[in-house]
CSV table of C-alpha atoms in Angstrom, one decimal:
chain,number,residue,atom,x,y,z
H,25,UNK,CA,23.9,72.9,22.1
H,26,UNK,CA,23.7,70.9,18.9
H,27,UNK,CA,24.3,67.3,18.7
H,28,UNK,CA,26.8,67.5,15.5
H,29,UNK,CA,29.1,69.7,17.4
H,30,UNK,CA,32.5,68.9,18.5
H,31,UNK,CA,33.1,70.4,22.0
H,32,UNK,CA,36.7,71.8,22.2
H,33,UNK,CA,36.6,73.3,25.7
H,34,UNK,CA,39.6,72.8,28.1
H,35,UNK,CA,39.6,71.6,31.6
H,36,UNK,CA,39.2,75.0,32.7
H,37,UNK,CA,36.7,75.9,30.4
H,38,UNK,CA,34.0,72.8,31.1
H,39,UNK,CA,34.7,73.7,35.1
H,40,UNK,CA,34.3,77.4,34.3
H,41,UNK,CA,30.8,76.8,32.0
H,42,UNK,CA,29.5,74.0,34.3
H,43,UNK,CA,30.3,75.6,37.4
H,44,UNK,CA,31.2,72.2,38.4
H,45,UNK,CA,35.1,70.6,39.5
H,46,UNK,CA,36.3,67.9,37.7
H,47,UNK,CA,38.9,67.2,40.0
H,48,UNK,CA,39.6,63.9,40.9
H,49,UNK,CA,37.2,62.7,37.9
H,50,UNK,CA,38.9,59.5,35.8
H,51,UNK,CA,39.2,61.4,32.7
H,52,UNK,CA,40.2,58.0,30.8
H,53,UNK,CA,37.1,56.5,31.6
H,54,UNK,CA,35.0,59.1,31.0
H,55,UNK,CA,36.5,59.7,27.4
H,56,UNK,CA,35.8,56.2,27.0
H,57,UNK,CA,31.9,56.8,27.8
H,58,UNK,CA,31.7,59.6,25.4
H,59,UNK,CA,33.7,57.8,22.5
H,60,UNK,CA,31.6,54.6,22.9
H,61,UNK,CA,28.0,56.8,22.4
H,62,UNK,CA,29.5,58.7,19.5
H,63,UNK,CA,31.1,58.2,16.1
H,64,UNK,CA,34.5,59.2,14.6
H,65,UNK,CA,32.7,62.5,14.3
H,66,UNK,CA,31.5,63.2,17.5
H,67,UNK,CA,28.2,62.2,16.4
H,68,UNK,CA,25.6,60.6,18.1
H,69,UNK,CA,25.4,56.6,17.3
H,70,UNK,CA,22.2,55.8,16.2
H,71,UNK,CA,20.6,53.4,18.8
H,72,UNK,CA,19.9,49.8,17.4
H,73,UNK,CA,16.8,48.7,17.0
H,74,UNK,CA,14.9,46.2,19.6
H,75,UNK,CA,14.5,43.1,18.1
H,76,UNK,CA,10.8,41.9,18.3
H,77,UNK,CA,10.5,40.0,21.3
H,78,UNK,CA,13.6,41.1,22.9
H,79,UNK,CA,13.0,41.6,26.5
H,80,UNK,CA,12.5,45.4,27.8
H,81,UNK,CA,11.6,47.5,30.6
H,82,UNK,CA,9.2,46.5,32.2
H,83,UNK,CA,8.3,43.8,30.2
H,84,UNK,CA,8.5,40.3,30.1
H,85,UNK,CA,9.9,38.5,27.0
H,86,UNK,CA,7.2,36.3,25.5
H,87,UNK,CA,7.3,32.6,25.1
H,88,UNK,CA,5.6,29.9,23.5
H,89,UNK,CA,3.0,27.9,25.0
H,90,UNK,CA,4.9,24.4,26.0
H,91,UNK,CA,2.8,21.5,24.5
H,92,UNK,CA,1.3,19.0,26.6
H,93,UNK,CA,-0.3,15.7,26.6
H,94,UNK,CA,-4.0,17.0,26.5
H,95,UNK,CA,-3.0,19.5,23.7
H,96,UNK,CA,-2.3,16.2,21.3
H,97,UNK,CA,-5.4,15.7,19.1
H,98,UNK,CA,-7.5,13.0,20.8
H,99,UNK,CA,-7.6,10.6,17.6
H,100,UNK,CA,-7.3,7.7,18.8
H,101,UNK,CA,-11.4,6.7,19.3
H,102,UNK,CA,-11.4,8.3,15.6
H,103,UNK,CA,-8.9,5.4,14.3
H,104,UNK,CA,-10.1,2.6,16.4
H,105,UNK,CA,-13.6,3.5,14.6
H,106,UNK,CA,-12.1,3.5,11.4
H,107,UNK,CA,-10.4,0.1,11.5
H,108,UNK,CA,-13.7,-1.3,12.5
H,109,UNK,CA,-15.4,0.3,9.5
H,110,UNK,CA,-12.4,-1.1,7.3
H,111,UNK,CA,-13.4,-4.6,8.7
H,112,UNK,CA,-17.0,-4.1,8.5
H,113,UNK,CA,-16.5,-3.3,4.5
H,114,UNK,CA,-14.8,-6.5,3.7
H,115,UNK,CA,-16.9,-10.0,2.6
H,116,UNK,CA,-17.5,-12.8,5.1
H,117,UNK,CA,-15.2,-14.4,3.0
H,118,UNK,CA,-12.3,-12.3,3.5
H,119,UNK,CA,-13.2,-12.1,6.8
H,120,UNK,CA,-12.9,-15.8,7.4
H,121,UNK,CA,-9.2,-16.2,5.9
H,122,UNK,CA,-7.5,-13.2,7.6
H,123,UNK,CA,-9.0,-14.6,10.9
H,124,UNK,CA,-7.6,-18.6,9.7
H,125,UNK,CA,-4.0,-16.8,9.0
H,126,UNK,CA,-4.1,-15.7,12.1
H,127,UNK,CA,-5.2,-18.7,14.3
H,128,UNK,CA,-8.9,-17.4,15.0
H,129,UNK,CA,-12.0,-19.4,14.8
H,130,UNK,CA,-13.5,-18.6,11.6
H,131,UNK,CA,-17.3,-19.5,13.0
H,132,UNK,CA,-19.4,-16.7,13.8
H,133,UNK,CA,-21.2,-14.4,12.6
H,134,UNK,CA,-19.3,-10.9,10.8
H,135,UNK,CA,-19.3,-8.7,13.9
H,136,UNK,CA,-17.5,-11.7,15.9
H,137,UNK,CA,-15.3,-12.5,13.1
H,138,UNK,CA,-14.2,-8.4,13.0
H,139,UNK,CA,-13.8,-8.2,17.3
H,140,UNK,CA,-11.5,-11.5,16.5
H,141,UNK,CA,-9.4,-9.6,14.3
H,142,UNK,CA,-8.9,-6.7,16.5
H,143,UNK,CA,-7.6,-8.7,19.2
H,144,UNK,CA,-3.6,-8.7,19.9
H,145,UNK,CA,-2.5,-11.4,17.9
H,146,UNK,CA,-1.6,-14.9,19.6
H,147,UNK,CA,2.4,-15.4,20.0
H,148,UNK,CA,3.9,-16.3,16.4
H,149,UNK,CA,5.5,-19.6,17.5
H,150,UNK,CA,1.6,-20.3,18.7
H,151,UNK,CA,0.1,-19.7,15.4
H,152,UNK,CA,2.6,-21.3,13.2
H,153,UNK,CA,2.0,-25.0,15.0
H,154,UNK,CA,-1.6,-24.4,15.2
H,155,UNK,CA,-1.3,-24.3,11.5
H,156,UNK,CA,1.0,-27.5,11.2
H,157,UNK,CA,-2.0,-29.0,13.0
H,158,UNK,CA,0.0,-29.8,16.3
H,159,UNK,CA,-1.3,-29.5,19.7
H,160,UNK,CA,-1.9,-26.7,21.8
H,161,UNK,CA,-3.7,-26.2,24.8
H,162,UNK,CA,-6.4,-24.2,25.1
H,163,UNK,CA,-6.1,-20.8,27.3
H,164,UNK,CA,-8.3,-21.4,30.1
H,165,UNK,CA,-7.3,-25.4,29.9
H,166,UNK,CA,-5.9,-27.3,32.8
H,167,UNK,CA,-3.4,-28.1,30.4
H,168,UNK,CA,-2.7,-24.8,30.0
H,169,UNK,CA,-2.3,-24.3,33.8
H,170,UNK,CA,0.2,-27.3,34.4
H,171,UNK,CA,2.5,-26.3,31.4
H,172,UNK,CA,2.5,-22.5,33.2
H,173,UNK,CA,3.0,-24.2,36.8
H,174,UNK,CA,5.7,-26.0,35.4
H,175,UNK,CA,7.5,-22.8,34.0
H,176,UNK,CA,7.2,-20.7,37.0
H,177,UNK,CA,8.0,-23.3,39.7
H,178,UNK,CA,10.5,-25.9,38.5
H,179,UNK,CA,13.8,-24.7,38.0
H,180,UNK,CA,15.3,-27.1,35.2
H,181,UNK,CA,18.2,-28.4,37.0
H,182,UNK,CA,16.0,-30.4,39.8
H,183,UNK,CA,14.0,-33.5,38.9
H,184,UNK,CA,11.0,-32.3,38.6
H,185,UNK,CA,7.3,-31.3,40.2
H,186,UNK,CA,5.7,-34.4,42.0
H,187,UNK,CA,1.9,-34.8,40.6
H,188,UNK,CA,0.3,-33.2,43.9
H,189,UNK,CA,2.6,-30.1,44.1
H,190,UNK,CA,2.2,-29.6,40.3
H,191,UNK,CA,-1.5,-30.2,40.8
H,192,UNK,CA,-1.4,-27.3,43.6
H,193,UNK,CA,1.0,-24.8,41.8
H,194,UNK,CA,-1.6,-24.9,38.7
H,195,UNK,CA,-4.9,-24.7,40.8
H,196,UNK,CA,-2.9,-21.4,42.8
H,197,UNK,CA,-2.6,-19.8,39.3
H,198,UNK,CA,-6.5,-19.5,38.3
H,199,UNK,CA,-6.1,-20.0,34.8
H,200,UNK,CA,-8.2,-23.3,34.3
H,201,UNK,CA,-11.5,-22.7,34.5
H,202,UNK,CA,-12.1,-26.1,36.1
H,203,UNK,CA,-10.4,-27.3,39.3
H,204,UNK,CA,-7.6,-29.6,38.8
H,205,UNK,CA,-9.7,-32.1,41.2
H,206,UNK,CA,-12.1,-32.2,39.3
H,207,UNK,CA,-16.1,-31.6,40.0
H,208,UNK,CA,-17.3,-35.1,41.8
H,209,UNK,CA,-17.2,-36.4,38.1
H,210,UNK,CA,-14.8,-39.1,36.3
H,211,UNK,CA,-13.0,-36.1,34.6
H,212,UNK,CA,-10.2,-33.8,36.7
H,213,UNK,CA,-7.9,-31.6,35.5
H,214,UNK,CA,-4.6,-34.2,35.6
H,215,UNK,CA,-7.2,-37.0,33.1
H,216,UNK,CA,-5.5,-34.5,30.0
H,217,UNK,CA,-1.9,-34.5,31.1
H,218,UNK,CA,-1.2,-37.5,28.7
H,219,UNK,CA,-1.7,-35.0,25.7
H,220,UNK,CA,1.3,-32.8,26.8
H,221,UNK,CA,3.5,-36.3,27.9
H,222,UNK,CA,3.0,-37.4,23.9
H,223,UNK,CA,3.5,-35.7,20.2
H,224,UNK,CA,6.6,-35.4,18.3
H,225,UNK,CA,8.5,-33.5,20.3
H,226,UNK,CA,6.2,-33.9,23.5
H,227,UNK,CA,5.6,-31.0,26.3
H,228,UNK,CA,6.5,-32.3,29.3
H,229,UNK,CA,8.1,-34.9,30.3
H,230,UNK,CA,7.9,-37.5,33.7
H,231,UNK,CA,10.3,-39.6,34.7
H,232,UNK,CA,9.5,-41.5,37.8
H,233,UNK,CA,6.6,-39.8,38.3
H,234,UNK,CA,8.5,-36.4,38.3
H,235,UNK,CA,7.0,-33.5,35.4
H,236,UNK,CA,9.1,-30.7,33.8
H,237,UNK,CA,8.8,-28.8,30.3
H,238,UNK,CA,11.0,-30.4,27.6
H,239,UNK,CA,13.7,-27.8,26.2
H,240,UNK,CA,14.2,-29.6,23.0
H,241,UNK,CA,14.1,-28.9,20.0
H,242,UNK,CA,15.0,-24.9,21.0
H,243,UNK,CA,12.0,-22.4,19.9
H,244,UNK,CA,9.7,-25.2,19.8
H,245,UNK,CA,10.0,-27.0,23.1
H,246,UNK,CA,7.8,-27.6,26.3
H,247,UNK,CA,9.7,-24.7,27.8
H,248,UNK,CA,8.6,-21.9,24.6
H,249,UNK,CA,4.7,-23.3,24.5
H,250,UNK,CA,4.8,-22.4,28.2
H,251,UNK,CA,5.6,-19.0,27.8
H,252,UNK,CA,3.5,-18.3,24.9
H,253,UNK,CA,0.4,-19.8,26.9
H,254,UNK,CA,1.5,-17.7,30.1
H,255,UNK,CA,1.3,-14.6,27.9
H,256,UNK,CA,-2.2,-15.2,27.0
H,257,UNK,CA,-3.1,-16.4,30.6
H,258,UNK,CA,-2.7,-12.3,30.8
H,259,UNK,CA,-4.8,-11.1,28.3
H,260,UNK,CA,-8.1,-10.4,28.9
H,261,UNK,CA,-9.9,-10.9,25.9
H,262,UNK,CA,-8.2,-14.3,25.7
H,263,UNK,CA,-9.8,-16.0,29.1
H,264,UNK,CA,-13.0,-16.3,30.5
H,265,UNK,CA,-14.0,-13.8,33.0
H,266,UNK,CA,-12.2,-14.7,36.3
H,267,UNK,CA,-9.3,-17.0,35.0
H,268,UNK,CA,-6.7,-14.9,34.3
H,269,UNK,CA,-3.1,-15.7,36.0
H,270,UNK,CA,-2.8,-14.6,39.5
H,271,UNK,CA,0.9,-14.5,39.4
H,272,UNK,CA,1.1,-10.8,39.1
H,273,UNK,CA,3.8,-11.2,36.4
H,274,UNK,CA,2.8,-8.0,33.9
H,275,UNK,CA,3.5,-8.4,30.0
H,276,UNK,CA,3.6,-5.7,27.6
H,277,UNK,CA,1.7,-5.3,25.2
């Protein structure tokens, strides 16, 4: 039969061709079928087209690789290299005055100078009073370790750290490189205390023989140099080997 023709046949006539009974058949439903496969004419629709990439038989619909982490390009040597070549192409000169903005020593010779300058920079409030000249203990100093001992173990509504349990707390941390006793010489590690206990505002304060951080003037006090010194005490490149803080406190960086 031809696709373009109309089929006219009655009941009888399909049964009678077909040799087959269409009794009991949902006629209404199978009208439906035909009329949804053909045109107003009784023509064949024209099937549409698979999209490309549509899923068929028997195949699996494609799909893009997912990125991951190891498909990223692995720049990261290529633009520490470069920053050190930026470095390296600047005067001694230069050198010297990005490294004094910045707190460094400027001694040294030009590949110091450049490792100084890729450090993390020191905490801000740090830099600025090193530049108004005022004092600031160094890293690894058992200054450094009382004003740290002070912030994490005296809560600032009690009195105060007697000198032997301050003494104890600071040795506990690691951060001086000398013990606070001392080494059998006339120098220990409480002879520098009087630095912190002076200035204009001082560090610390004692009272009857009892030491906390002073919180006054706010951003500039006792309690702020602590915690700019106890983020240091964490940075590697900033202490000597084996005196960084043991408190297992972890900064980000």
């Amino acid at each position: 039969e031809k696709e373009d023709e109309v089929c006219d046949l009655t009941l009888d006539e399909v049964e009678s061709e077909s040799h087959v009974s269409l009794s009991g058949v949902n006629m209404d439903h199978l009208l439906s079928v035909s009329n949804a496969s053909t045109d107003g004419a009784g023509h064949k629709k024209a099937k549409r087209p698979r999209d490309e990439g549509e899923e068929g038989t028997g195949q699996k619909k494609s799909r893009k690789k997912k990125k991951t982490d190891t498909d990223a390009p692995a720049n990261i040597g290529e633009e520490e290299d470069q920053e050190n070549d930026d470095l390296m192409s600047r005067s001694l000169g230069e050198l010297k005055e990005m490294c004094r903005v910045r707190s460094e020593l400027i001694s040294g010779s030009k590949k110091e100078l450049v490792q100084r300058l890729r450090w993390q920079s020191k905490p801000q409030l740090i830099i600025e009073r090193l530049l108004r000249k005022q004092y600031v203990p160094k890293t690894n100093s058992s200054n450094s370790a009382l004003m740290v001992a002070l912030l994490l173990h005296h809560t600032p509504s009690d009195t105060g750290l007697s000198k032997e349990d301050l003494m104890r707390h600071a040795d506990d941390l690691g951060i001086s490189k000398d013990p606070m006793g001392g080494t059998g010489g006339f120098y220990d590690g409480w002879s520098s205390i009087k630095e912190l206990l002076t200035g204009d505002p001082p560090l610390v304060q004692g009272p009857k023989k009892k030491y906390s951080l002073t919180t006054q003037p706010p951003g500039q006090a006792g309690v702020d140099i602590a915690a700019a010194l106890h983020e240091l005490a964490h940075r590697e490149e900033r202490t000597d080997s084996g005196t960084m803080c043991r408190c297992g406190a972890v900064f980000s960086h």
